[in-house]
């Protein structure tokens, strides 16, 4: 009888390792681990007459670590179980049927350590952090940006005007919201045309590089058409809602990519990541997004802003996507990863941020982030230009080690923002 548990097994550099949180459903922990290892690889619910010794010998995974009290198990899968370069297939194995089995009450995929051959089968970001820094020529502070608000509703010209005001107020980046694509009241092509026109105007007036990140999220062929259109008009960036378009869609966008930076929005991740006992961690999503080749990724705000987050998640994901390698951290359920030259991705902090939060945010997340302020810019009592100024002023104060309230005494826009929203 095939046994998947071998606590003496030492993983090799050819294994893909998964760390799972497992709650068995009225069976022992060991039995639940066997079910998971089998169903995610070569097994099924019964012994098979078609099974060959060679298959067991070369493809059987090993559960090599179990901690029943914490509900943690680690499984090493031989790399031959996976098709290089095919993320949907990899996930159909290690994050597929196993979630639905009766044998399991709850199951969370906490981390994956990819072997070199699989890491190298994906492109990674085309530009990454260094490329973004080079494009913007901003090296010594976080990039600051906004999401045009309301999320949807403005027409093309109104959208472009809001973007222009944000740029001339001092922000580097303007992006579309995750649910804005091509609407009856705001058509994609016209919006891109109007907004890029305003971007060039703002660049001329300010002498600073400005970024526009148009949301191309749609059916895959349509996304390619939209990316091409942005490119034709000189746009350097595209934005994709990576979870709703799906991993294959993202892979195609990266493959087809004609020298455009990819900004990855993670709308919908909460359906997968929010439950601490079930689903998949944001760390796993971050690793996959880095392999597939986004240049920037929403990771959360380290609980500074409006979105609920598991403690430490944003910081862990930021470290993972921005480092050349990460080390195993058992208590935090992190396996570690060597990135083998895959470029680092810039972390994006967004959601409920306003200027008063900047010191806390930057203390927690450092300077290698894009900090984005939607309501925290356009909700400023004196409007978007003042909102953008207040954000830049707060960053300047932080960089120069001046307390915000002190700086605000000589910077009325920041003062007004603090009066409206406070300091946290
Ligand atoms: C932020 C935002 C972003 C969220 C996504 C929004 O606007 O545009 O989509 O930040 O969250 O629609 O909420 P505000 P996350 O600044 O007005 O909150 O980065 O956690 O995926
Ligand atoms: Mg949004």
Short mmCIF file of C-alpha atoms and ligand atoms in Angstrom, two decimals:
data_model
loop_
_atom_site.label_atom_id
_atom_site.label_comp_id
_atom_site.label_asym_id
_atom_site.label_seq_id
_atom_site.Cartn_x
_atom_site.Cartn_y
_atom_site.Cartn_z
CA UNK A 1 0.00 0.00 0.00
CA UNK A 2 1.30 3.41 -1.04
CA UNK A 3 2.21 5.58 1.94
CA UNK A 4 2.78 9.24 1.40
CA UNK A 5 4.14 9.93 4.89
CA UNK A 6 7.88 9.69 5.32
CA UNK A 7 9.08 11.89 8.14
CA UNK A 8 12.68 10.88 7.43
CA UNK A 9 12.52 12.19 3.87
CA UNK A 10 14.89 15.09 3.16
CA UNK A 11 13.57 17.33 0.39
CA UNK A 12 15.92 17.75 -2.58
CA UNK A 13 16.48 20.80 -4.75
CA UNK A 14 14.26 19.19 -7.36
CA UNK A 15 11.21 19.20 -5.09
CA UNK A 16 8.41 21.70 -4.97
CA UNK A 17 7.46 22.09 -1.31
CA UNK A 18 4.07 23.13 0.03
CA UNK A 19 3.21 24.15 3.55
CA UNK A 20 -0.44 23.55 4.42
CA UNK A 21 -2.66 24.32 7.39
CA UNK A 22 -4.96 21.29 7.67
CA UNK A 23 -8.10 20.60 9.71
CA UNK A 24 -9.20 17.01 9.18
CA UNK A 25 -12.89 16.13 9.08
CA UNK A 26 -13.36 13.33 11.65
CA UNK A 27 -10.21 11.46 10.62
CA UNK A 28 -6.68 11.54 12.01
CA UNK A 29 -4.24 14.28 11.01
CA UNK A 30 -1.99 11.73 9.34
CA UNK A 31 -4.85 10.34 7.27
CA UNK A 32 -5.84 13.83 6.15
CA UNK A 33 -2.23 14.47 5.07
CA UNK A 34 -2.25 11.25 3.03
CA UNK A 35 -5.48 12.28 1.31
CA UNK A 36 -4.03 15.67 0.42
CA UNK A 37 -0.72 14.30 -0.85
CA UNK A 38 -2.45 11.63 -2.95
CA UNK A 39 -5.23 13.71 -4.46
CA UNK A 40 -2.79 16.50 -5.38
CA UNK A 41 -0.49 14.11 -7.24
CA UNK A 42 -0.92 10.50 -8.36
CA UNK A 43 -3.55 9.09 -6.00
CA UNK A 44 -7.29 8.75 -5.71
CA UNK A 45 -9.71 7.34 -3.10
CA UNK A 46 -8.84 3.66 -3.70
CA UNK A 47 -5.95 1.43 -4.74
CA UNK A 48 -5.57 1.23 -8.52
CA UNK A 49 -4.91 -1.74 -10.76
CA UNK A 50 -3.40 0.66 -13.28
CA UNK A 51 -0.72 2.00 -10.90
CA UNK A 52 2.84 1.11 -11.98
CA UNK A 53 5.86 0.74 -9.65
CA UNK A 54 7.68 3.30 -11.80
CA UNK A 55 5.00 5.90 -11.14
CA UNK A 56 5.27 5.46 -7.36
CA UNK A 57 9.04 5.51 -7.55
CA UNK A 58 9.38 8.70 -9.54
CA UNK A 59 6.27 10.76 -8.85
CA UNK A 60 5.11 10.02 -5.31
CA UNK A 61 5.21 13.08 -3.01
CA UNK A 62 6.34 12.82 0.60
CA UNK A 63 4.75 14.35 3.65
CA UNK A 64 8.00 15.02 5.47
CA UNK A 65 6.85 17.28 8.29
CA UNK A 66 3.73 17.18 10.48
CA UNK A 67 2.79 19.29 13.48
CA UNK A 68 -0.65 18.09 14.51
CA UNK A 69 -1.03 20.68 17.29
CA UNK A 70 -0.54 23.58 14.90
CA UNK A 71 -2.27 21.78 12.02
CA UNK A 72 0.82 22.22 9.84
CA UNK A 73 2.18 19.75 7.28
CA UNK A 74 4.85 20.07 4.60
CA UNK A 75 4.77 18.02 1.45
CA UNK A 76 7.62 17.65 -1.05
CA UNK A 77 6.49 17.01 -4.62
CA UNK A 78 8.91 15.82 -7.33
CA UNK A 79 9.17 18.54 -9.97
CA UNK A 80 8.16 16.09 -12.70
CA UNK A 81 4.59 16.30 -11.39
CA UNK A 82 4.40 19.78 -12.86
CA UNK A 83 4.57 21.25 -16.33
CA UNK A 84 7.15 24.02 -16.38
CA UNK A 85 5.69 27.39 -17.35
CA UNK A 86 2.09 26.24 -16.79
CA UNK A 87 0.77 27.93 -13.64
CA UNK A 88 -2.85 26.75 -14.07
CA UNK A 89 -1.64 23.13 -14.14
CA UNK A 90 0.58 23.58 -11.11
CA UNK A 91 -2.33 25.02 -9.15
CA UNK A 92 -4.79 22.37 -10.38
CA UNK A 93 -2.46 19.93 -8.59
CA UNK A 94 -1.45 21.56 -5.32
CA UNK A 95 -4.41 23.92 -4.96
CA UNK A 96 -7.11 21.98 -6.80
CA UNK A 97 -9.40 19.09 -5.80
CA UNK A 98 -7.90 18.92 -2.32
CA UNK A 99 -9.94 21.89 -1.10
CA UNK A 100 -13.22 20.11 -1.83
CA UNK A 101 -12.57 16.72 -0.24
CA UNK A 102 -14.93 15.42 2.45
CA UNK A 103 -11.88 14.33 4.44
CA UNK A 104 -10.92 17.97 5.04
CA UNK A 105 -12.78 20.55 7.10
CA UNK A 106 -10.39 23.40 6.36
CA UNK A 107 -7.27 23.70 4.27
CA UNK A 108 -5.00 26.65 3.61
CA UNK A 109 -2.01 26.66 1.30
CA UNK A 110 0.36 28.85 3.32
CA UNK A 111 3.47 28.84 1.17
CA UNK A 112 5.09 27.17 -1.82
CA UNK A 113 8.84 26.87 -2.31
CA UNK A 114 9.47 26.50 -6.03
CA UNK A 115 12.54 24.61 -7.29
CA UNK A 116 14.94 26.39 -9.64
CA UNK A 117 13.69 24.62 -12.78
CA UNK A 118 10.14 25.87 -12.18
CA UNK A 119 11.24 29.36 -11.17
CA UNK A 120 13.26 29.60 -14.37
CA UNK A 121 10.33 28.42 -16.50
CA UNK A 122 8.53 31.72 -15.82
CA UNK A 123 9.59 35.15 -17.07
CA UNK A 124 9.21 37.27 -13.92
CA UNK A 125 8.83 41.05 -14.24
CA UNK A 126 10.19 42.69 -17.33
CA UNK A 127 11.24 45.79 -15.40
CA UNK A 128 10.68 45.36 -11.67
CA UNK A 129 11.71 47.86 -9.01
CA UNK A 130 14.88 49.05 -10.74
CA UNK A 131 13.05 49.60 -14.01
CA UNK A 132 10.34 51.63 -12.27
CA UNK A 133 12.91 53.74 -10.42
CA UNK A 134 14.74 54.35 -13.70
CA UNK A 135 11.59 55.36 -15.53
CA UNK A 136 10.41 57.76 -12.84
CA UNK A 137 13.88 58.93 -11.79
CA UNK A 138 12.59 58.81 -8.22
CA UNK A 139 15.11 56.93 -6.10
CA UNK A 140 14.95 58.34 -2.59
CA UNK A 141 11.29 58.27 -1.61
CA UNK A 142 8.19 56.14 -2.14
CA UNK A 143 6.22 56.76 -5.30
CA UNK A 144 2.92 58.43 -4.50
CA UNK A 145 -0.22 58.02 -6.47
CA UNK A 146 -3.97 58.15 -6.63
CA UNK A 147 -6.93 56.24 -7.94
CA UNK A 148 -9.38 58.46 -9.80
CA UNK A 149 -12.54 58.63 -7.69
CA UNK A 150 -15.48 58.10 -7.80
CA UNK A 151 -14.48 54.55 -8.79
CA UNK A 152 -16.80 54.78 -11.80
CA UNK A 153 -19.12 57.54 -12.97
CA UNK A 154 -16.92 60.31 -14.33
CA UNK A 155 -16.85 60.72 -18.10
CA UNK A 156 -13.60 60.61 -20.07
CA UNK A 157 -12.81 64.32 -19.88
CA UNK A 158 -13.72 64.59 -16.21
CA UNK A 159 -11.49 61.58 -15.51
CA UNK A 160 -8.58 63.15 -17.37
CA UNK A 161 -9.07 66.45 -15.54
CA UNK A 162 -8.95 64.74 -12.12
CA UNK A 163 -5.80 62.89 -13.22
CA UNK A 164 -4.20 66.15 -14.36
CA UNK A 165 -4.93 67.84 -11.05
CA UNK A 166 -3.40 64.94 -9.13
CA UNK A 167 -0.24 65.06 -11.25
CA UNK A 168 0.26 68.83 -11.05
CA UNK A 169 -0.43 68.68 -7.32
CA UNK A 170 2.68 66.48 -7.06
CA UNK A 171 1.66 62.82 -7.40
CA UNK A 172 3.72 60.51 -9.60
CA UNK A 173 1.04 57.96 -10.42
CA UNK A 174 -2.62 58.00 -11.43
CA UNK A 175 -4.52 54.80 -11.90
CA UNK A 176 -7.97 53.67 -12.92
CA UNK A 177 -10.03 51.89 -10.34
CA UNK A 178 -10.39 48.10 -10.44
CA UNK A 179 -13.98 48.22 -11.69
CA UNK A 180 -13.46 50.83 -14.39
CA UNK A 181 -12.93 49.32 -17.84
CA UNK A 182 -14.97 50.49 -20.85
CA UNK A 183 -18.33 51.78 -19.70
CA UNK A 184 -21.28 53.34 -21.49
CA UNK A 185 -20.36 56.68 -19.88
CA UNK A 186 -16.57 56.32 -20.05
CA UNK A 187 -15.16 54.44 -23.04
CA UNK A 188 -11.72 52.91 -22.75
CA UNK A 189 -10.17 54.38 -25.91
CA UNK A 190 -11.44 57.90 -25.33
CA UNK A 191 -10.39 57.82 -21.66
CA UNK A 192 -6.86 56.73 -22.53
CA UNK A 193 -6.58 59.38 -25.23
CA UNK A 194 -7.83 62.20 -22.96
CA UNK A 195 -5.85 61.10 -19.91
CA UNK A 196 -2.55 60.55 -21.70
CA UNK A 197 -2.95 64.00 -23.27
CA UNK A 198 -3.23 65.44 -19.77
CA UNK A 199 -0.29 63.35 -18.60
CA UNK A 200 1.98 64.88 -21.24
CA UNK A 201 0.72 68.35 -20.30
CA UNK A 202 1.40 67.72 -16.60
CA UNK A 203 4.89 66.42 -17.42
CA UNK A 204 5.68 69.57 -19.39
CA UNK A 205 4.36 71.83 -16.66
CA UNK A 206 6.01 70.09 -13.71
CA UNK A 207 9.20 68.77 -15.32
CA UNK A 208 8.51 65.46 -13.54
CA UNK A 209 7.85 62.03 -15.01
CA UNK A 210 4.21 61.10 -14.60
CA UNK A 211 2.63 57.66 -14.79
CA UNK A 212 -0.85 56.64 -15.92
CA UNK A 213 -1.97 53.08 -15.26
CA UNK A 214 -5.04 52.31 -17.38
CA UNK A 215 -7.08 49.28 -16.35
CA UNK A 216 -7.19 46.91 -19.32
CA UNK A 217 -9.06 44.16 -17.41
CA UNK A 218 -11.33 42.27 -19.82
CA UNK A 219 -11.47 39.04 -21.83
CA UNK A 220 -7.91 38.09 -22.82
CA UNK A 221 -7.95 39.02 -26.53
CA UNK A 222 -9.62 42.29 -25.63
CA UNK A 223 -6.92 42.97 -23.02
CA UNK A 224 -4.28 42.49 -25.68
CA UNK A 225 -6.10 44.95 -27.96
CA UNK A 226 -6.34 47.46 -25.12
CA UNK A 227 -2.67 47.08 -24.19
CA UNK A 228 -1.75 47.66 -27.84
CA UNK A 229 -3.92 50.75 -27.96
CA UNK A 230 -2.25 52.19 -24.85
CA UNK A 231 1.13 51.43 -26.39
CA UNK A 232 0.22 53.19 -29.66
CA UNK A 233 -0.56 56.33 -27.68
CA UNK A 234 2.73 56.14 -25.82
CA UNK A 235 1.47 54.74 -22.50
CA UNK A 236 4.20 52.89 -20.60
CA UNK A 237 1.92 51.13 -18.12
CA UNK A 238 -1.06 48.81 -18.08
CA UNK A 239 -3.08 47.69 -15.08
CA UNK A 240 -4.69 44.26 -14.69
CA UNK A 241 -7.00 42.81 -12.02
CA UNK A 242 -4.91 39.66 -11.80
CA UNK A 243 -7.32 37.45 -9.88
CA UNK A 244 -10.46 38.16 -11.86
CA UNK A 245 -8.68 37.74 -15.22
CA UNK A 246 -7.09 34.51 -14.00
CA UNK A 247 -3.53 33.23 -14.10
CA UNK A 248 -3.66 32.12 -17.74
CA UNK A 249 -4.91 35.57 -18.76
CA UNK A 250 -2.07 37.17 -16.84
CA UNK A 251 0.47 34.80 -18.41
CA UNK A 252 -0.77 35.80 -21.86
CA UNK A 253 -0.58 39.49 -21.07
CA UNK A 254 3.02 39.06 -19.88
CA UNK A 255 3.92 36.97 -22.96
CA UNK A 256 2.40 39.53 -25.32
CA UNK A 257 3.88 42.38 -23.37
CA UNK A 258 5.40 45.03 -25.60
CA UNK A 259 7.61 46.83 -23.14
CA UNK A 260 4.87 47.95 -20.81
CA UNK A 261 5.01 47.91 -17.02
CA UNK A 262 2.29 45.75 -15.46
CA UNK A 263 0.48 47.05 -12.38
CA UNK A 264 -1.33 44.20 -10.62
CA UNK A 265 -4.52 44.91 -8.67
CA UNK A 266 -5.66 42.04 -6.45
CA UNK A 267 -9.44 42.67 -6.31
CA UNK A 268 -11.11 39.49 -5.04
CA UNK A 269 -8.11 38.17 -3.14
CA UNK A 270 -10.10 38.35 0.10
CA UNK A 271 -12.32 35.49 -1.12
CA UNK A 272 -9.18 33.34 -1.15
CA UNK A 273 -6.90 34.82 1.51
CA UNK A 274 -9.06 36.33 4.25
CA UNK A 275 -9.99 33.16 6.16
CA UNK A 276 -6.93 32.19 8.24
CA UNK A 277 -7.97 28.53 8.07
CA UNK A 278 -8.97 28.07 4.46
CA UNK A 279 -7.91 29.09 0.98
CA UNK A 280 -4.49 30.37 0.02
CA UNK A 281 -2.26 32.98 1.62
CA UNK A 282 -1.48 36.34 0.03
CA UNK A 283 2.15 35.22 0.20
CA UNK A 284 1.39 32.46 -2.31
CA UNK A 285 -0.49 34.88 -4.56
CA UNK A 286 2.44 37.30 -4.36
CA UNK A 287 4.93 34.60 -5.33
CA UNK A 288 2.84 33.48 -8.28
CA UNK A 289 2.36 37.07 -9.46
CA UNK A 290 6.14 37.65 -9.29
CA UNK A 291 6.88 34.48 -11.26
CA UNK A 292 4.31 35.37 -13.92
CA UNK A 293 5.84 38.80 -14.27
CA UNK A 294 3.93 41.73 -12.80
CA UNK A 295 6.03 44.81 -12.02
CA UNK A 296 3.90 46.15 -9.16
CA UNK A 297 1.49 44.35 -6.84
CA UNK A 298 -1.06 45.44 -4.22
CA UNK A 299 0.01 43.82 -0.94
CA UNK A 300 -2.00 45.78 1.66
CA UNK A 301 -1.09 48.58 4.03
CA UNK A 302 0.21 46.72 7.11
CA UNK A 303 -3.15 47.43 8.75
CA UNK A 304 -2.68 51.18 8.49
CA UNK A 305 -5.53 51.69 6.01
CA UNK A 306 -9.13 50.51 5.49
CA UNK A 307 -8.69 46.91 4.32
CA UNK A 308 -8.73 44.09 6.88
CA UNK A 309 -5.48 42.12 6.83
CA UNK A 310 -3.94 39.16 8.62
CA UNK A 311 -1.20 40.47 10.91
CA UNK A 312 2.16 40.71 9.20
CA UNK A 313 0.77 39.76 5.80
CA UNK A 314 1.64 42.97 3.94
CA UNK A 315 5.17 43.08 5.38
CA UNK A 316 5.81 39.40 4.61
CA UNK A 317 4.50 39.67 1.07
CA UNK A 318 6.49 42.86 0.49
CA UNK A 319 9.69 41.16 1.67
CA UNK A 320 9.00 38.13 -0.52
CA UNK A 321 8.34 40.00 -3.75
CA UNK A 322 11.11 42.56 -3.27
CA UNK A 323 13.99 40.28 -2.19
CA UNK A 324 16.54 38.19 -4.09
CA UNK A 325 15.83 35.32 -1.68
CA UNK A 326 13.90 34.78 1.55
CA UNK A 327 14.67 32.53 4.50
CA UNK A 328 12.43 29.95 6.12
CA UNK A 329 10.49 31.32 9.13
CA UNK A 330 8.66 28.50 10.83
CA UNK A 331 6.48 30.50 13.22
CA UNK A 332 5.26 32.68 10.36
CA UNK A 333 4.69 29.71 8.04
CA UNK A 334 7.19 30.94 5.50
CA UNK A 335 9.25 28.37 3.62
CA UNK A 336 11.77 30.67 1.99
CA UNK A 337 12.60 31.01 -1.67
CA UNK A 338 15.57 31.53 -3.94
CA UNK A 339 14.50 33.73 -6.84
CA UNK A 340 17.33 32.82 -9.24
CA UNK A 341 17.53 36.24 -10.85
CA UNK A 342 13.77 36.81 -11.21
CA UNK A 343 13.43 40.58 -10.78
CA UNK A 344 11.86 42.10 -7.66
CA UNK A 345 8.32 43.48 -7.79
CA UNK A 346 7.43 46.86 -6.26
CA UNK A 347 4.85 46.56 -3.46
CA UNK A 348 1.77 48.79 -3.63
CA UNK A 349 0.13 50.03 -0.42
CA UNK A 350 -3.43 51.14 -1.00
CA UNK A 351 -6.82 51.29 0.65
CA UNK A 352 -8.13 53.94 3.03
CA UNK A 353 -4.85 55.87 3.23
CA UNK A 354 -4.62 59.61 3.93
CA UNK A 355 -1.63 61.93 4.53
CA UNK A 356 -1.67 61.59 8.33
CA UNK A 357 -0.97 57.87 7.97
CA UNK A 358 2.23 58.30 5.98
CA UNK A 359 4.73 58.13 8.88
CA UNK A 360 3.19 54.94 10.26
CA UNK A 361 2.93 53.41 6.78
CA UNK A 362 6.52 54.17 5.84
CA UNK A 363 7.83 53.02 9.22
CA UNK A 364 6.19 49.67 8.54
CA UNK A 365 6.74 49.26 4.82
CA UNK A 366 9.84 51.28 4.03
CA UNK A 367 10.46 53.48 1.00
CA UNK A 368 10.23 50.82 -1.72
CA UNK A 369 6.49 51.13 -2.20
CA UNK A 370 3.91 52.92 -4.28
CA UNK A 371 1.59 54.56 -1.74
CA UNK A 372 -1.84 55.20 -3.24
CA UNK A 373 -4.53 57.53 -1.94
CA UNK A 374 -8.00 57.56 -3.50
CA UNK A 375 -10.40 59.08 -0.97
CA UNK A 376 -7.31 60.42 0.84
CA UNK A 377 -6.61 62.69 -2.15
CA UNK A 378 -9.96 63.58 -3.73
CA UNK A 379 -11.66 63.84 -0.34
CA UNK A 380 -9.40 66.75 0.65
CA UNK A 381 -11.63 69.72 1.62
CA UNK A 382 -9.91 71.94 -0.98
CA UNK A 383 -10.00 69.39 -3.80
CA UNK A 384 -7.66 67.13 -5.73
CA UNK A 385 -4.71 69.51 -6.27
CA UNK A 386 -4.60 70.33 -2.56
CA UNK A 387 -5.02 66.63 -1.73
CA UNK A 388 -2.05 65.71 -3.90
CA UNK A 389 0.03 68.52 -2.39
CA UNK A 390 -0.80 67.34 1.14
CA UNK A 391 0.39 63.82 0.27
CA UNK A 392 3.70 65.04 -1.17
CA UNK A 393 4.17 67.35 1.82
CA UNK A 394 3.63 64.47 4.25
CA UNK A 395 6.22 62.37 2.40
CA UNK A 396 8.69 65.29 2.34
CA UNK A 397 8.20 65.79 6.08
CA UNK A 398 8.86 62.10 6.76
CA UNK A 399 11.95 61.98 4.56
CA UNK A 400 13.32 65.09 6.31
CA UNK A 401 12.52 63.73 9.76
CA UNK A 402 10.10 66.53 10.59
CA UNK A 403 6.97 65.62 12.57
CA UNK A 404 3.89 66.02 10.34
CA UNK A 405 2.07 68.42 12.65
CA UNK A 406 5.17 70.62 12.74
CA UNK A 407 5.48 70.62 8.94
CA UNK A 408 1.76 71.31 8.60
CA UNK A 409 2.18 74.68 10.33
CA UNK A 410 3.84 76.01 7.17
CA UNK A 411 1.99 73.77 4.70
CA UNK A 412 -1.72 74.62 4.69
CA UNK A 413 -2.79 71.69 2.49
CA UNK A 414 -1.28 69.18 4.90
CA UNK A 415 -2.81 71.06 7.83
CA UNK A 416 -6.27 70.84 6.25
CA UNK A 417 -5.84 67.10 5.61
CA UNK A 418 -4.81 66.48 9.21
CA UNK A 419 -7.72 68.57 10.46
CA UNK A 420 -10.14 66.43 8.43
CA UNK A 421 -8.69 62.94 8.92
CA UNK A 422 -6.32 63.13 11.88
CA UNK A 423 -3.04 61.31 12.24
CA UNK A 424 -4.13 57.67 12.05
C1 LIG B 1 -8.28 52.37 -2.83
C2 LIG B 1 -8.82 51.40 -3.84
C3 LIG B 1 -8.04 50.10 -4.01
C4 LIG B 1 -7.86 49.28 -2.75
C5 LIG B 1 -7.54 47.83 -2.98
C6 LIG B 1 -10.23 51.07 -3.52
O1 LIG B 1 -9.08 53.53 -2.72
O2 LIG B 1 -8.86 52.02 -5.09
O3 LIG B 1 -8.73 49.36 -4.96
O4 LIG B 1 -6.81 49.86 -2.09
O5 LIG B 1 -7.16 47.21 -1.80
O6 LIG B 1 -11.02 51.00 -4.45
O7 LIG B 1 -10.50 50.81 -2.35
P1 LIG B 1 -9.07 54.41 -1.40
P2 LIG B 1 -5.82 46.34 -1.69
O8 LIG B 1 -7.70 55.00 -1.28
O9 LIG B 1 -10.14 55.48 -1.62
O10 LIG B 1 -9.40 53.52 -0.25
O11 LIG B 1 -4.68 47.20 -2.08
O12 LIG B 1 -5.79 45.95 -0.25
O13 LIG B 1 -5.99 45.18 -2.61
MG1 LIG B 2 -9.84 50.52 -6.10
#
